[in-house]
């Protein structure tokens, strides 16, 4: 956690220095829900529904050109992601069809490109794409299964999950619009599709029932509301 706080402080310090460059740098605040899932890559694993996530952070758009249409996007972003999977598992010496809901929190740093249109009245339209480089802050899970009597059984509370990968690399692409409130003060809304190209699980994640290594790739549709100044 101390290392994470140090990383956040360094990033915020860099953002503060960039902000001194005036109109070439736009800083903002963003927040929004997401629809999350995990696509399994392990035999006998199935995706079992979606989860509702949350994203929030400090986006930074840096204009390296003489115009106002091309930006490099970065900043810091906290991602609460998750998903559900169904797979065989042994409970009380009996194999059951286990439904496991995963949740994890990542600190991510975007590196991408944002392309903006000329102004139409008070509106600007934009597209963005790039990468998200994430570091895990925590991971949890909760299990549900059907016992031999046909009853649904659920854990009482979420437990810490140690087999979530520490690092994730994602790609994202999306479209959005910005409403000019006054000069450089804007409100925005973006819809992004994000897909994690690295495994959600680390090398220690092995199903004790099948002895197969667990593999899965998170995906999400993000709804991002923001203000920029």
CSV table of N, CA and C in Angstrom, one decimal, residues 55-141:
chain,number,residue,atom,x,y,z
A,55,UNK,N,-15.6,3.1,-12.1
A,55,UNK,CA,-14.3,3.8,-12.5
A,55,UNK,C,-14.3,5.2,-12.1
A,56,UNK,N,-13.2,5.7,-11.6
A,56,UNK,CA,-13.1,7.1,-11.2
A,56,UNK,C,-11.6,7.5,-11.2
A,57,UNK,N,-11.3,8.8,-11.5
A,57,UNK,CA,-9.9,9.2,-11.5
A,57,UNK,C,-9.7,10.6,-11.9
A,58,UNK,N,-8.5,10.9,-12.3
A,58,UNK,CA,-8.1,12.2,-12.7
A,58,UNK,C,-7.5,12.1,-14.2
A,59,UNK,N,-8.3,12.4,-15.2
A,59,UNK,CA,-7.8,12.3,-16.6
A,59,UNK,C,-7.0,13.6,-16.9
A,60,UNK,N,-6.0,13.4,-17.7
A,60,UNK,CA,-5.2,14.5,-18.2
A,60,UNK,C,-5.0,14.4,-19.7
A,61,UNK,N,-5.4,15.4,-20.4
A,61,UNK,CA,-5.2,15.5,-21.9
A,61,UNK,C,-4.1,16.6,-22.2
A,62,UNK,N,-3.1,16.1,-22.9
A,62,UNK,CA,-1.9,17.0,-23.2
A,62,UNK,C,-1.9,17.2,-24.7
A,63,UNK,N,-2.0,18.5,-25.1
A,63,UNK,CA,-1.9,18.9,-26.5
A,63,UNK,C,-0.5,19.2,-26.9
A,64,UNK,N,0.1,18.3,-27.7
A,64,UNK,CA,1.5,18.5,-28.2
A,64,UNK,C,1.5,19.2,-29.5
A,65,UNK,N,0.4,19.5,-30.1
A,65,UNK,CA,0.3,20.1,-31.4
A,65,UNK,C,0.0,21.6,-31.3
A,66,UNK,N,0.0,22.3,-32.4
A,66,UNK,CA,-0.4,23.7,-32.5
A,66,UNK,C,-1.9,23.9,-32.5
A,67,UNK,N,-2.6,22.8,-33.0
A,67,UNK,CA,-4.1,22.9,-33.0
A,67,UNK,C,-4.7,22.4,-31.7
A,68,UNK,N,-6.0,22.1,-31.8
A,68,UNK,CA,-6.7,21.7,-30.6
A,68,UNK,C,-7.4,20.4,-30.8
A,69,UNK,N,-7.0,19.6,-31.8
A,69,UNK,CA,-7.7,18.4,-32.2
A,69,UNK,C,-7.0,17.1,-31.7
A,70,UNK,N,-5.8,17.1,-31.4
A,70,UNK,CA,-5.0,15.9,-31.1
A,70,UNK,C,-4.4,16.0,-29.7
A,71,UNK,N,-4.7,15.0,-28.9
A,71,UNK,CA,-4.3,15.0,-27.5
A,71,UNK,C,-3.7,13.6,-27.1
A,72,UNK,N,-2.7,13.7,-26.2
A,72,UNK,CA,-2.2,12.5,-25.5
A,72,UNK,C,-2.9,12.4,-24.2
A,73,UNK,N,-3.5,11.3,-23.9
A,73,UNK,CA,-4.3,11.1,-22.7
A,73,UNK,C,-3.6,10.2,-21.7
A,74,UNK,N,-3.6,10.7,-20.5
A,74,UNK,CA,-3.0,10.0,-19.4
A,74,UNK,C,-3.7,10.3,-18.1
A,75,UNK,N,-3.0,10.2,-16.9
A,75,UNK,CA,-3.7,10.5,-15.7
A,75,UNK,C,-3.6,9.3,-14.7
A,76,UNK,N,-4.5,9.3,-13.8
A,76,UNK,CA,-4.7,8.1,-12.9
A,76,UNK,C,-6.1,7.7,-12.9
A,77,UNK,N,-6.3,6.4,-12.7
A,77,UNK,CA,-7.7,5.9,-12.7
A,77,UNK,C,-7.8,4.7,-11.8
A,78,UNK,N,-8.8,4.7,-10.9
A,78,UNK,CA,-9.1,3.6,-10.0
A,78,UNK,C,-10.3,2.8,-10.7
A,79,UNK,N,-10.0,1.5,-10.8
A,79,UNK,CA,-11.0,0.6,-11.5
A,79,UNK,C,-11.4,-0.5,-10.5
A,80,UNK,N,-12.7,-0.6,-10.3
A,80,UNK,CA,-13.3,-1.6,-9.5
A,80,UNK,C,-14.0,-2.6,-10.5
A,81,UNK,N,-13.4,-3.7,-10.8
A,81,UNK,CA,-13.8,-4.6,-11.9
A,81,UNK,C,-14.3,-5.9,-11.3
A,82,UNK,N,-14.9,-6.8,-12.1
A,82,UNK,CA,-15.3,-8.1,-11.6
A,82,UNK,C,-15.9,-8.9,-12.7
A,83,UNK,N,-16.5,-10.0,-12.3
A,83,UNK,CA,-17.2,-10.9,-13.2
A,83,UNK,C,-17.6,-12.2,-12.5
A,84,UNK,N,-18.3,-13.0,-13.1
A,84,UNK,CA,-18.8,-14.3,-12.6
A,84,UNK,C,-18.4,-15.4,-13.5
A,85,UNK,N,-18.0,-16.6,-12.9
A,85,UNK,CA,-17.7,-17.8,-13.6
A,85,UNK,C,-18.2,-19.0,-12.9
A,86,UNK,N,-18.6,-20.0,-13.7
A,86,UNK,CA,-19.1,-21.3,-13.2
A,86,UNK,C,-18.1,-22.4,-13.6
A,87,UNK,N,-17.7,-23.2,-12.6
A,87,UNK,CA,-16.8,-24.3,-12.9
A,87,UNK,C,-16.9,-25.4,-11.8
A,88,UNK,N,-16.4,-26.6,-12.1
A,88,UNK,CA,-16.4,-27.7,-11.2
A,88,UNK,C,-15.5,-27.5,-10.0
A,89,UNK,N,-15.9,-27.8,-8.8
A,89,UNK,CA,-15.1,-27.6,-7.6
A,89,UNK,C,-15.5,-28.7,-6.6
A,90,UNK,N,-14.6,-29.0,-5.7
A,90,UNK,CA,-14.9,-30.0,-4.6
A,90,UNK,C,-15.2,-29.2,-3.3
A,91,UNK,N,-16.4,-29.5,-2.8
A,91,UNK,CA,-16.8,-29.0,-1.4
A,91,UNK,C,-17.2,-30.2,-0.6
A,92,UNK,N,-16.7,-30.4,0.6
A,92,UNK,CA,-17.0,-31.5,1.4
A,92,UNK,C,-16.9,-32.8,0.7
A,93,UNK,N,-15.8,-33.0,0.0
A,93,UNK,CA,-15.5,-34.2,-0.7
A,93,UNK,C,-16.5,-34.6,-1.9
A,94,UNK,N,-17.3,-33.6,-2.3
A,94,UNK,CA,-18.2,-33.8,-3.4
A,94,UNK,C,-18.0,-32.7,-4.4
A,95,UNK,N,-18.1,-33.1,-5.7
A,95,UNK,CA,-18.0,-32.1,-6.8
A,95,UNK,C,-19.3,-31.4,-7.0
A,96,UNK,N,-19.2,-30.0,-7.0
A,96,UNK,CA,-20.3,-29.2,-7.2
A,96,UNK,C,-20.0,-28.2,-8.4
A,97,UNK,N,-21.1,-27.7,-9.0
A,97,UNK,CA,-21.0,-26.6,-10.0
A,97,UNK,C,-20.9,-25.3,-9.2
A,98,UNK,N,-19.7,-24.8,-9.1
A,98,UNK,CA,-19.5,-23.6,-8.3
A,98,UNK,C,-19.7,-22.3,-9.1
A,99,UNK,N,-20.4,-21.3,-8.6
A,99,UNK,CA,-20.5,-20.0,-9.2
A,99,UNK,C,-19.6,-19.1,-8.3
A,100,UNK,N,-18.6,-18.5,-8.9
A,100,UNK,CA,-17.7,-17.6,-8.1
A,100,UNK,C,-17.8,-16.2,-8.7
A,101,UNK,N,-18.0,-15.2,-7.8
A,101,UNK,CA,-18.1,-13.8,-8.2
A,101,UNK,C,-16.8,-13.2,-7.8
A,102,UNK,N,-16.0,-12.6,-8.7
A,102,UNK,CA,-14.8,-12.0,-8.4
A,102,UNK,C,-14.9,-10.5,-8.5
A,103,UNK,N,-14.2,-9.8,-7.5
A,103,UNK,CA,-14.1,-8.4,-7.6
A,103,UNK,C,-12.7,-8.0,-7.3
A,104,UNK,N,-12.2,-7.0,-8.0
A,104,UNK,CA,-10.8,-6.5,-7.8
A,104,UNK,C,-10.7,-5.0,-8.0
A,105,UNK,N,-9.8,-4.4,-7.4
A,105,UNK,CA,-9.5,-3.0,-7.5
A,105,UNK,C,-8.1,-2.8,-8.1
A,106,UNK,N,-8.0,-1.9,-9.1
A,106,UNK,CA,-6.7,-1.7,-9.7
A,106,UNK,C,-6.5,-0.2,-9.8
A,107,UNK,N,-5.2,0.2,-9.6
A,107,UNK,CA,-4.8,1.6,-9.9
A,107,UNK,C,-4.2,1.5,-11.3
A,108,UNK,N,-4.8,2.3,-12.3
A,108,UNK,CA,-4.4,2.2,-13.7
A,108,UNK,C,-3.9,3.5,-14.2
A,109,UNK,N,-3.0,3.5,-15.1
A,109,UNK,CA,-2.4,4.7,-15.8
A,109,UNK,C,-2.7,4.5,-17.2
A,110,UNK,N,-3.6,5.4,-17.8
A,110,UNK,CA,-3.9,5.3,-19.2
A,110,UNK,C,-2.7,6.0,-20.0
A,111,UNK,N,-2.5,5.4,-21.2
A,111,UNK,CA,-1.7,6.1,-22.2
A,111,UNK,C,-2.4,5.9,-23.5
A,112,UNK,N,-2.9,7.0,-24.0
A,112,UNK,CA,-3.7,6.9,-25.2
A,112,UNK,C,-3.8,8.2,-26.1
A,113,UNK,N,-4.6,8.1,-27.1
A,113,UNK,CA,-4.7,9.3,-28.0
A,113,UNK,C,-6.2,9.7,-28.0
A,114,UNK,N,-6.4,10.9,-28.0
A,114,UNK,CA,-7.8,11.5,-28.1
A,114,UNK,C,-7.9,12.4,-29.3
A,115,UNK,N,-8.8,12.2,-30.2
A,115,UNK,CA,-9.0,13.0,-31.4
A,115,UNK,C,-10.3,13.7,-31.2
A,116,UNK,N,-10.3,15.1,-31.3
A,116,UNK,CA,-11.5,15.9,-31.2
A,116,UNK,C,-11.8,16.6,-32.5
A,117,UNK,N,-13.1,16.8,-32.6
A,117,UNK,CA,-13.6,17.5,-33.8
A,117,UNK,C,-13.6,19.0,-33.6
A,118,UNK,N,-13.7,19.8,-34.6
A,118,UNK,CA,-13.9,21.3,-34.4
A,118,UNK,C,-15.2,21.5,-33.6
A,119,UNK,N,-15.3,22.7,-33.0
A,119,UNK,CA,-16.5,23.0,-32.2
A,119,UNK,C,-17.7,23.2,-33.0
A,120,UNK,N,-18.8,22.5,-32.6
A,120,UNK,CA,-20.1,22.7,-33.2
A,120,UNK,C,-21.0,23.4,-32.2
A,121,UNK,N,-21.1,24.7,-32.3
A,121,UNK,CA,-21.9,25.4,-31.2
A,121,UNK,C,-21.1,25.3,-29.9
A,122,UNK,N,-21.7,24.7,-29.0
A,122,UNK,CA,-21.1,24.5,-27.7
A,122,UNK,C,-20.6,23.0,-27.5
A,123,UNK,N,-20.6,22.2,-28.6
A,123,UNK,CA,-20.3,20.8,-28.5
A,123,UNK,C,-19.0,20.5,-29.3
A,124,UNK,N,-18.3,19.5,-28.7
A,124,UNK,CA,-17.1,18.9,-29.4
A,124,UNK,C,-17.3,17.4,-29.3
A,125,UNK,N,-17.1,16.7,-30.4
A,125,UNK,CA,-17.2,15.3,-30.4
A,125,UNK,C,-15.8,14.7,-30.5
A,126,UNK,N,-15.6,13.5,-29.9
A,126,UNK,CA,-14.2,12.9,-29.8
A,126,UNK,C,-14.2,11.4,-29.9
A,127,UNK,N,-13.1,10.9,-30.2
A,127,UNK,CA,-12.9,9.4,-30.1
A,127,UNK,C,-11.5,9.2,-29.4
A,128,UNK,N,-11.4,8.2,-28.6
A,128,UNK,CA,-10.2,7.9,-27.9
A,128,UNK,C,-9.9,6.4,-28.0
A,129,UNK,N,-8.6,6.1,-27.9
A,129,UNK,CA,-8.1,4.7,-27.9
A,129,UNK,C,-6.7,4.7,-27.2
A,130,UNK,N,-6.4,3.5,-26.7
A,130,UNK,CA,-5.1,3.4,-26.0
A,130,UNK,C,-5.0,2.2,-25.1
A,131,UNK,N,-4.1,2.3,-24.1
A,131,UNK,CA,-3.8,1.2,-23.2
A,131,UNK,C,-4.1,1.7,-21.8
A,132,UNK,N,-4.4,0.7,-20.9
A,132,UNK,CA,-4.5,0.9,-19.5
A,132,UNK,C,-3.5,0.0,-18.8
A,133,UNK,N,-2.6,0.5,-18.0
A,133,UNK,CA,-1.6,-0.3,-17.3
A,133,UNK,C,-1.9,-0.3,-15.8
A,134,UNK,N,-2.4,-1.5,-15.3
A,134,UNK,CA,-3.0,-1.5,-14.0
A,134,UNK,C,-2.2,-2.3,-13.0
A,135,UNK,N,-2.2,-1.8,-11.7
A,135,UNK,CA,-1.6,-2.5,-10.6
A,135,UNK,C,-2.7,-2.9,-9.6
A,136,UNK,N,-2.7,-4.1,-9.1
A,136,UNK,CA,-3.8,-4.6,-8.2
A,136,UNK,C,-3.6,-4.0,-6.9
A,137,UNK,N,-4.7,-3.5,-6.3
A,137,UNK,CA,-4.8,-3.0,-4.9
A,137,UNK,C,-5.4,-4.0,-4.0
A,138,UNK,N,-6.4,-4.7,-4.5
A,138,UNK,CA,-7.0,-5.8,-3.7
A,138,UNK,C,-7.9,-6.7,-4.6
A,139,UNK,N,-8.2,-7.8,-4.1
A,139,UNK,CA,-9.1,-8.8,-4.8
A,139,UNK,C,-9.9,-9.6,-3.8
A,140,UNK,N,-11.2,-9.8,-4.2
A,140,UNK,CA,-12.0,-10.6,-3.3
A,140,UNK,C,-12.9,-11.5,-4.1
A,141,UNK,N,-13.6,-12.5,-3.4
A,141,UNK,CA,-14.5,-13.4,-4.1
A,141,UNK,C,-15.6,-13.8,-3.2
